[in-house]
Amino acid sequence: MPEAQATDIFKERLKDARKLRGLNQAELAAKAGLPAASVSHFESGPRKPSFDNLKALASALNVTTDYLLGRSDTPEASAETVGRLHRDLSKLTEEDLKLATEFVGLLAKQRGAKASE
């Protein structure tokens, strides 16, 4: 992904997640332990957060860093749950991974059907 495109995705995702959580820029900054101007710069300018600031923003917004960076499209997944699932993947066999993938697909399909009812 070109760097300009990644920066644009981050800016949009940060703004979308902040609005989803009902926070203004100053509230997000306070929750993440950042200066108020930082969130404004991240959302509107070419400035990018450090790794530590990215983690603080994701934690304050209860989203994953992957969501903020455009690697995941679901802001609802909490970082804690995703981390726990990721840690357990190494314990699964190839057959277990296939079964888990099918199960997750089934759950997503079922959730989609319920949402359209």
Short mmCIF file of N, CA, C and O in Angstrom, two decimals:
data_model
loop_
_atom_site.label_atom_id
_atom_site.label_comp_id
_atom_site.label_asym_id
_atom_site.label_seq_id
_atom_site.Cartn_x
_atom_site.Cartn_y
_atom_site.Cartn_z
N MET A 1 0.86 -1.18 0.00
CA MET A 1 0.00 0.00 0.00
C MET A 1 0.90 1.23 0.00
O MET A 1 1.78 1.35 0.84
N PRO A 2 0.69 2.17 -0.92
CA PRO A 2 1.50 3.39 -0.93
C PRO A 2 1.35 4.16 0.37
O PRO A 2 0.29 4.14 1.00
N GLU A 3 2.42 4.84 0.78
CA GLU A 3 2.42 5.53 2.07
C GLU A 3 1.34 6.59 2.17
O GLU A 3 0.69 6.73 3.20
N ALA A 4 1.10 7.36 1.09
CA ALA A 4 0.07 8.39 1.12
C ALA A 4 -1.30 7.77 1.39
O ALA A 4 -2.10 8.28 2.16
N GLN A 5 -1.56 6.63 0.76
CA GLN A 5 -2.84 5.96 0.95
C GLN A 5 -2.97 5.46 2.39
O GLN A 5 -4.02 5.58 2.99
N ALA A 6 -1.90 4.91 2.95
CA ALA A 6 -1.93 4.42 4.33
C ALA A 6 -2.20 5.57 5.29
O ALA A 6 -2.95 5.43 6.26
N THR A 7 -1.59 6.73 5.04
CA THR A 7 -1.81 7.91 5.88
C THR A 7 -3.26 8.34 5.81
O THR A 7 -3.87 8.67 6.83
N ASP A 8 -3.84 8.34 4.61
CA ASP A 8 -5.24 8.72 4.44
C ASP A 8 -6.17 7.76 5.19
O ASP A 8 -7.11 8.18 5.84
N ILE A 9 -5.88 6.47 5.10
CA ILE A 9 -6.70 5.48 5.80
C ILE A 9 -6.61 5.71 7.30
O ILE A 9 -7.63 5.72 8.00
N PHE A 10 -5.40 5.92 7.81
CA PHE A 10 -5.25 6.14 9.24
C PHE A 10 -6.04 7.36 9.68
O PHE A 10 -6.77 7.31 10.68
N LYS A 11 -5.93 8.47 8.96
CA LYS A 11 -6.65 9.70 9.34
C LYS A 11 -8.15 9.45 9.39
O LYS A 11 -8.82 9.87 10.34
N GLU A 12 -8.68 8.78 8.38
CA GLU A 12 -10.12 8.51 8.33
C GLU A 12 -10.55 7.55 9.42
O GLU A 12 -11.58 7.74 10.07
N ARG A 13 -9.78 6.49 9.62
CA ARG A 13 -10.13 5.51 10.65
C ARG A 13 -10.10 6.13 12.04
O ARG A 13 -10.95 5.84 12.88
N LEU A 14 -9.10 6.96 12.30
CA LEU A 14 -9.00 7.61 13.60
C LEU A 14 -10.22 8.49 13.85
O LEU A 14 -10.85 8.42 14.90
N LYS A 15 -10.58 9.27 12.86
CA LYS A 15 -11.73 10.16 12.99
C LYS A 15 -13.02 9.35 13.15
O LYS A 15 -13.85 9.65 14.01
N ASP A 16 -13.19 8.30 12.33
CA ASP A 16 -14.39 7.47 12.41
C ASP A 16 -14.52 6.79 13.78
O ASP A 16 -15.60 6.76 14.37
N ALA A 17 -13.42 6.24 14.27
CA ALA A 17 -13.45 5.55 15.57
C ALA A 17 -13.73 6.54 16.69
O ALA A 17 -14.49 6.23 17.63
N ARG A 18 -13.16 7.73 16.59
CA ARG A 18 -13.40 8.76 17.62
C ARG A 18 -14.88 9.12 17.66
O ARG A 18 -15.49 9.19 18.73
N LYS A 19 -15.47 9.33 16.48
CA LYS A 19 -16.90 9.67 16.41
C LYS A 19 -17.77 8.50 16.87
O LYS A 19 -18.77 8.71 17.55
N LEU A 20 -17.38 7.28 16.51
CA LEU A 20 -18.11 6.08 16.93
C LEU A 20 -18.18 6.00 18.46
O LEU A 20 -19.19 5.60 19.02
N ARG A 21 -17.11 6.39 19.11
CA ARG A 21 -17.06 6.35 20.59
C ARG A 21 -17.62 7.62 21.23
O ARG A 21 -17.64 7.75 22.45
N GLY A 22 -18.09 8.57 20.40
CA GLY A 22 -18.72 9.78 20.92
C GLY A 22 -17.75 10.73 21.60
O GLY A 22 -18.12 11.41 22.56
N LEU A 23 -16.54 10.79 21.11
CA LEU A 23 -15.52 11.65 21.71
C LEU A 23 -15.16 12.80 20.78
O LEU A 23 -15.16 12.63 19.56
N ASN A 24 -14.84 13.95 21.36
CA ASN A 24 -14.25 15.00 20.54
C ASN A 24 -12.73 14.81 20.60
O ASN A 24 -12.23 13.95 21.32
N GLN A 25 -12.00 15.61 19.84
CA GLN A 25 -10.55 15.43 19.77
C GLN A 25 -9.87 15.61 21.13
O GLN A 25 -8.98 14.84 21.49
N ALA A 26 -10.31 16.60 21.89
CA ALA A 26 -9.70 16.85 23.20
C ALA A 26 -9.97 15.69 24.16
O ALA A 26 -9.08 15.30 24.94
N GLU A 27 -11.17 15.13 24.12
CA GLU A 27 -11.50 14.01 24.99
C GLU A 27 -10.66 12.78 24.64
O GLU A 27 -10.17 12.08 25.52
N LEU A 28 -10.51 12.52 23.34
CA LEU A 28 -9.69 11.39 22.93
C LEU A 28 -8.24 11.60 23.36
O LEU A 28 -7.60 10.68 23.88
N ALA A 29 -7.73 12.79 23.16
CA ALA A 29 -6.36 13.09 23.55
C ALA A 29 -6.16 12.84 25.05
O ALA A 29 -5.18 12.20 25.46
N ALA A 30 -7.09 13.31 25.87
CA ALA A 30 -6.99 13.12 27.31
C ALA A 30 -7.03 11.64 27.67
O ALA A 30 -6.25 11.16 28.50
N LYS A 31 -7.92 10.90 27.03
CA LYS A 31 -8.06 9.47 27.30
C LYS A 31 -6.81 8.69 26.89
O LYS A 31 -6.46 7.71 27.51
N ALA A 32 -6.16 9.16 25.83
CA ALA A 32 -4.96 8.49 25.33
C ALA A 32 -3.67 9.03 25.98
O ALA A 32 -2.59 8.51 25.72
N GLY A 33 -3.81 10.08 26.78
CA GLY A 33 -2.63 10.67 27.42
C GLY A 33 -1.74 11.45 26.48
O GLY A 33 -0.53 11.48 26.63
N LEU A 34 -2.38 12.09 25.49
CA LEU A 34 -1.65 12.86 24.48
C LEU A 34 -2.02 14.33 24.57
O LEU A 34 -3.10 14.67 25.06
N PRO A 35 -1.18 15.22 24.05
CA PRO A 35 -1.56 16.63 23.96
C PRO A 35 -2.77 16.78 23.03
O PRO A 35 -2.89 16.05 22.04
N ALA A 36 -3.65 17.70 23.34
CA ALA A 36 -4.87 17.88 22.54
C ALA A 36 -4.57 18.15 21.07
O ALA A 36 -5.30 17.68 20.19
N ALA A 37 -3.51 18.89 20.79
CA ALA A 37 -3.20 19.21 19.39
C ALA A 37 -2.78 17.99 18.59
O ALA A 37 -2.93 17.96 17.37
N SER A 38 -2.29 16.95 19.26
CA SER A 38 -1.81 15.77 18.54
C SER A 38 -2.91 15.10 17.75
O SER A 38 -2.72 14.74 16.58
N VAL A 39 -4.08 14.90 18.37
CA VAL A 39 -5.17 14.23 17.67
C VAL A 39 -5.59 15.05 16.45
O VAL A 39 -5.81 14.50 15.37
N SER A 40 -5.65 16.34 16.60
CA SER A 40 -5.98 17.22 15.48
C SER A 40 -4.97 17.06 14.35
O SER A 40 -5.35 16.93 13.18
N HIS A 41 -3.69 17.04 14.68
CA HIS A 41 -2.65 16.86 13.66
C HIS A 41 -2.75 15.49 13.00
O HIS A 41 -2.57 15.37 11.78
N PHE A 42 -3.04 14.45 13.76
CA PHE A 42 -3.16 13.11 13.20
C PHE A 42 -4.34 13.02 12.24
O PHE A 42 -4.27 12.35 11.22
N GLU A 43 -5.46 13.68 12.59
CA GLU A 43 -6.66 13.59 11.76
C GLU A 43 -6.61 14.49 10.53
O GLU A 43 -7.24 14.18 9.53
N SER A 44 -5.91 15.60 10.62
CA SER A 44 -5.99 16.57 9.51
C SER A 44 -4.70 16.74 8.72
O SER A 44 -4.73 17.18 7.58
N GLY A 45 -3.60 16.40 9.31
CA GLY A 45 -2.34 16.68 8.65
C GLY A 45 -1.58 15.43 8.29
O GLY A 45 -2.04 14.32 8.50
N PRO A 46 -0.39 15.63 7.78
CA PRO A 46 0.42 14.48 7.39
C PRO A 46 1.15 13.82 8.55
O PRO A 46 1.83 12.83 8.37
N ARG A 47 1.00 14.36 9.74
CA ARG A 47 1.70 13.83 10.91
C ARG A 47 1.16 12.45 11.29
O ARG A 47 -0.04 12.22 11.30
N LYS A 48 2.05 11.53 11.61
CA LYS A 48 1.69 10.18 12.00
C LYS A 48 2.13 9.93 13.44
O LYS A 48 3.15 10.46 13.87
N PRO A 49 1.38 9.12 14.18
CA PRO A 49 1.76 8.86 15.57
C PRO A 49 2.93 7.90 15.66
O PRO A 49 3.17 7.09 14.76
N SER A 50 3.64 7.98 16.76
CA SER A 50 4.67 6.98 17.06
C SER A 50 3.95 5.66 17.37
O SER A 50 2.73 5.64 17.56
N PHE A 51 4.70 4.60 17.46
CA PHE A 51 4.11 3.30 17.79
C PHE A 51 3.41 3.35 19.14
O PHE A 51 2.29 2.87 19.29
N ASP A 52 4.05 3.97 20.13
CA ASP A 52 3.44 4.07 21.46
C ASP A 52 2.15 4.88 21.42
O ASP A 52 1.17 4.54 22.08
N ASN A 53 2.15 5.98 20.66
CA ASN A 53 0.93 6.80 20.54
C ASN A 53 -0.17 6.07 19.79
O ASN A 53 -1.35 6.19 20.12
N LEU A 54 0.20 5.28 18.79
CA LEU A 54 -0.77 4.48 18.06
C LEU A 54 -1.45 3.49 19.00
O LEU A 54 -2.67 3.34 19.00
N LYS A 55 -0.65 2.83 19.83
CA LYS A 55 -1.21 1.89 20.80
C LYS A 55 -2.11 2.61 21.80
O LYS A 55 -3.18 2.10 22.15
N ALA A 56 -1.71 3.79 22.24
CA ALA A 56 -2.52 4.56 23.20
C ALA A 56 -3.85 4.98 22.58
O ALA A 56 -4.90 4.91 23.23
N LEU A 57 -3.82 5.39 21.32
CA LEU A 57 -5.06 5.79 20.63
C LEU A 57 -5.99 4.58 20.47
O LEU A 57 -7.19 4.67 20.73
N ALA A 58 -5.43 3.46 20.03
CA ALA A 58 -6.24 2.25 19.86
C ALA A 58 -6.86 1.82 21.18
O ALA A 58 -8.04 1.46 21.23
N SER A 59 -6.09 1.87 22.24
CA SER A 59 -6.59 1.48 23.56
C SER A 59 -7.70 2.43 24.02
O SER A 59 -8.75 2.00 24.52
N ALA A 60 -7.49 3.73 23.85
CA ALA A 60 -8.49 4.72 24.26
C ALA A 60 -9.78 4.57 23.48
O ALA A 60 -10.87 4.86 23.99
N LEU A 61 -9.68 4.12 22.24
CA LEU A 61 -10.86 3.96 21.38
C LEU A 61 -11.44 2.55 21.42
O LEU A 61 -12.47 2.28 20.81
N ASN A 62 -10.76 1.64 22.13
CA ASN A 62 -11.15 0.23 22.20
C ASN A 62 -11.29 -0.38 20.80
O ASN A 62 -12.28 -1.01 20.46
N VAL A 63 -10.27 -0.13 19.98
CA VAL A 63 -10.16 -0.75 18.66
C VAL A 63 -8.75 -1.31 18.54
O VAL A 63 -7.89 -1.01 19.36
N THR A 64 -8.50 -2.08 17.51
CA THR A 64 -7.17 -2.61 17.30
C THR A 64 -6.33 -1.62 16.50
O THR A 64 -6.87 -0.79 15.75
N THR A 65 -5.04 -1.74 16.62
CA THR A 65 -4.15 -0.93 15.78
C THR A 65 -4.34 -1.34 14.32
O THR A 65 -4.23 -0.50 13.43
N ASP A 66 -4.65 -2.60 14.07
CA ASP A 66 -4.91 -3.04 12.69
C ASP A 66 -6.09 -2.29 12.08
O ASP A 66 -6.07 -1.95 10.91
N TYR A 67 -7.13 -2.03 12.86
CA TYR A 67 -8.25 -1.25 12.34
C TYR A 67 -7.79 0.16 11.98
O TYR A 67 -8.09 0.65 10.89
N LEU A 68 -7.06 0.80 12.87
CA LEU A 68 -6.61 2.17 12.60
C LEU A 68 -5.69 2.23 11.38
O LEU A 68 -5.69 3.22 10.66
N LEU A 69 -4.94 1.18 11.15
CA LEU A 69 -3.99 1.16 10.03
C LEU A 69 -4.61 0.64 8.73
O LEU A 69 -3.94 0.58 7.71
N GLY A 70 -5.88 0.23 8.78
CA GLY A 70 -6.55 -0.24 7.58
C GLY A 70 -6.34 -1.71 7.28
O GLY A 70 -6.68 -2.18 6.20
N ARG A 71 -5.80 -2.45 8.22
CA ARG A 71 -5.56 -3.88 8.01
C ARG A 71 -6.75 -4.73 8.42
O ARG A 71 -6.80 -5.92 8.15
N SER A 72 -7.72 -4.13 9.11
CA SER A 72 -8.94 -4.80 9.54
C SER A 72 -10.08 -3.80 9.33
O SER A 72 -9.89 -2.60 9.50
N ASP A 73 -11.24 -4.31 8.96
CA ASP A 73 -12.37 -3.42 8.70
C ASP A 73 -13.38 -3.36 9.83
O ASP A 73 -14.42 -2.74 9.69
N THR A 74 -13.11 -4.01 10.96
CA THR A 74 -14.07 -4.04 12.04
C THR A 74 -13.55 -3.33 13.28
O THR A 74 -12.65 -3.82 13.95
N PRO A 75 -14.12 -2.16 13.60
CA PRO A 75 -13.68 -1.45 14.79
C PRO A 75 -14.18 -2.10 16.08
O PRO A 75 -13.65 -1.84 17.15
N GLU A 76 -15.20 -2.95 15.98
CA GLU A 76 -15.82 -3.52 17.18
C GLU A 76 -14.93 -4.49 17.92
O GLU A 76 -15.09 -4.69 19.10
N ALA A 77 -14.01 -5.14 17.23
CA ALA A 77 -13.15 -6.13 17.89
C ALA A 77 -12.25 -5.44 18.90
O ALA A 77 -11.53 -4.52 18.56
N SER A 78 -12.33 -5.87 20.12
CA SER A 78 -11.47 -5.26 21.13
C SER A 78 -10.06 -5.82 21.00
O SER A 78 -9.86 -6.97 20.64
N ALA A 79 -9.11 -5.01 21.30
CA ALA A 79 -7.72 -5.42 21.20
C ALA A 79 -7.44 -6.61 22.11
O ALA A 79 -6.67 -7.51 21.76
N GLU A 80 -8.06 -6.65 23.27
CA GLU A 80 -7.85 -7.74 24.22
C GLU A 80 -8.31 -9.07 23.63
O GLU A 80 -7.60 -10.07 23.68
N THR A 81 -9.50 -9.10 23.03
CA THR A 81 -10.03 -10.33 22.44
C THR A 81 -9.19 -10.78 21.27
O THR A 81 -8.84 -11.96 21.16
N VAL A 82 -8.85 -9.86 20.38
CA VAL A 82 -8.05 -10.21 19.22
C VAL A 82 -6.69 -10.73 19.66
O VAL A 82 -6.20 -11.73 19.14
N GLY A 83 -6.07 -10.11 20.64
CA GLY A 83 -4.78 -10.57 21.14
C GLY A 83 -4.85 -11.96 21.72
O GLY A 83 -3.98 -12.80 21.47
N ARG A 84 -5.90 -12.22 22.47
CA ARG A 84 -6.07 -13.54 23.08
C ARG A 84 -6.25 -14.61 21.98
O ARG A 84 -5.64 -15.67 22.04
N LEU A 85 -7.06 -14.30 20.98
CA LEU A 85 -7.26 -15.24 19.88
C LEU A 85 -5.96 -15.48 19.12
O LEU A 85 -5.64 -16.61 18.77
N HIS A 86 -5.24 -14.41 18.86
CA HIS A 86 -3.98 -14.54 18.13
C HIS A 86 -2.97 -15.40 18.88
O HIS A 86 -2.29 -16.23 18.29
N ARG A 87 -2.88 -15.22 20.20
CA ARG A 87 -1.96 -16.02 21.01
C ARG A 87 -2.30 -17.51 20.92
O ARG A 87 -1.42 -18.36 20.89
N ASP A 88 -3.59 -17.84 20.86
CA ASP A 88 -4.00 -19.24 20.85
C ASP A 88 -3.87 -19.90 19.48
O ASP A 88 -3.91 -21.12 19.39
N LEU A 89 -3.73 -19.14 18.42
CA LEU A 89 -3.62 -19.72 17.09
C LEU A 89 -2.44 -20.67 16.97
O LEU A 89 -2.53 -21.70 16.30
N SER A 90 -1.35 -20.35 17.63
CA SER A 90 -0.15 -21.19 17.52
C SER A 90 -0.35 -22.56 18.15
O SER A 90 0.41 -23.49 17.88
N LYS A 91 -1.37 -22.72 18.95
CA LYS A 91 -1.64 -23.99 19.62
C LYS A 91 -2.50 -24.92 18.76
O LYS A 91 -2.72 -26.07 19.13
N LEU A 92 -3.00 -24.41 17.62
CA LEU A 92 -3.92 -25.20 16.80
C LEU A 92 -3.19 -25.93 15.67
O LEU A 92 -2.21 -25.43 15.13
N THR A 93 -3.74 -27.10 15.33
CA THR A 93 -3.23 -27.83 14.18
C THR A 93 -3.81 -27.22 12.91
O THR A 93 -4.73 -26.39 12.96
N GLU A 94 -3.30 -27.64 11.77
CA GLU A 94 -3.82 -27.16 10.48
C GLU A 94 -5.31 -27.49 10.35
O GLU A 94 -6.10 -26.69 9.88
N GLU A 95 -5.68 -28.69 10.80
CA GLU A 95 -7.09 -29.10 10.75
C GLU A 95 -7.95 -28.24 11.68
O GLU A 95 -9.06 -27.83 11.32
N ASP A 96 -7.42 -27.93 12.87
CA ASP A 96 -8.12 -27.06 13.81
C ASP A 96 -8.34 -25.67 13.20
O ASP A 96 -9.41 -25.09 13.34
N LEU A 97 -7.31 -25.13 12.53
CA LEU A 97 -7.41 -23.81 11.91
C LEU A 97 -8.47 -23.80 10.82
O LEU A 97 -9.25 -22.84 10.71
N LYS A 98 -8.54 -24.87 10.04
CA LYS A 98 -9.56 -24.96 8.99
C LYS A 98 -10.95 -24.97 9.61
O LYS A 98 -11.85 -24.25 9.18
N LEU A 99 -11.13 -25.76 10.66
CA LEU A 99 -12.42 -25.84 11.34
C LEU A 99 -12.79 -24.50 11.97
O LEU A 99 -13.94 -24.05 11.87
N ALA A 100 -11.82 -23.84 12.60
CA ALA A 100 -12.07 -22.53 13.22
C ALA A 100 -12.46 -21.50 12.16
O ALA A 100 -13.36 -20.69 12.38
N THR A 101 -11.79 -21.52 11.02
CA THR A 101 -12.11 -20.59 9.94
C THR A 101 -13.53 -20.82 9.44
O THR A 101 -14.28 -19.86 9.22
N GLU A 102 -13.91 -22.07 9.26
CA GLU A 102 -15.27 -22.39 8.82
C GLU A 102 -16.30 -21.94 9.86
O GLU A 102 -17.35 -21.41 9.51
N PHE A 103 -15.98 -22.15 11.13
CA PHE A 103 -16.89 -21.76 12.20
C PHE A 103 -17.08 -20.24 12.25
O PHE A 103 -18.20 -19.75 12.38
N VAL A 104 -15.99 -19.51 12.15
CA VAL A 104 -16.08 -18.05 12.14
C VAL A 104 -16.90 -17.58 10.94
O VAL A 104 -17.73 -16.68 11.06
N GLY A 105 -16.69 -18.20 9.78
CA GLY A 105 -17.48 -17.86 8.60
C GLY A 105 -18.97 -18.12 8.82
O GLY A 105 -19.82 -17.31 8.43
N LEU A 106 -19.29 -19.23 9.45
CA LEU A 106 -20.68 -19.56 9.76
C LEU A 106 -21.29 -18.53 10.72
O LEU A 106 -22.42 -18.07 10.52
N LEU A 107 -20.54 -18.16 11.75
CA LEU A 107 -21.03 -17.14 12.69
C LEU A 107 -21.26 -15.81 12.00
O LEU A 107 -22.27 -15.14 12.23
N ALA A 108 -20.33 -15.41 11.14
CA ALA A 108 -20.47 -14.14 10.42
C ALA A 108 -21.69 -14.17 9.50
O ALA A 108 -22.44 -13.20 9.40
N LYS A 109 -21.89 -15.30 8.83
CA LYS A 109 -23.05 -15.45 7.94
C LYS A 109 -24.34 -15.38 8.75
O LYS A 109 -25.29 -14.72 8.35
N GLN A 110 -24.37 -16.06 9.89
CA GLN A 110 -25.55 -16.04 10.76
C GLN A 110 -25.82 -14.63 11.27
O GLN A 110 -26.95 -14.18 11.29
N ARG A 111 -24.79 -13.90 11.66
CA ARG A 111 -24.93 -12.53 12.15
C ARG A 111 -25.49 -11.64 11.03
O ARG A 111 -26.34 -10.82 11.26
N GLY A 112 -25.01 -11.84 9.80
CA GLY A 112 -25.49 -11.07 8.66
C GLY A 112 -26.96 -11.34 8.39
O GLY A 112 -27.72 -10.44 8.08
N ALA A 113 -27.38 -12.60 8.54
CA ALA A 113 -28.78 -12.95 8.31
C ALA A 113 -29.68 -12.32 9.38
O ALA A 113 -30.76 -11.82 9.08
N LYS A 114 -29.22 -12.31 10.63
CA LYS A 114 -30.01 -11.71 11.71
C LYS A 114 -30.13 -10.20 11.53
O LYS A 114 -31.15 -9.62 11.84
N ALA A 115 -29.08 -9.58 11.03
CA ALA A 115 -29.09 -8.13 10.84
C ALA A 115 -30.07 -7.72 9.75
O ALA A 115 -30.64 -6.63 9.79
N SER A 116 -30.28 -8.59 8.76
CA SER A 116 -31.17 -8.24 7.66
C SER A 116 -32.63 -8.58 7.94
O SER A 116 -33.50 -8.24 7.17
N GLU A 117 -32.91 -9.27 9.05
CA GLU A 117 -34.30 -9.64 9.39
C GLU A 117 -35.08 -8.45 9.90
O GLU A 117 -34.64 -7.53 10.45
#
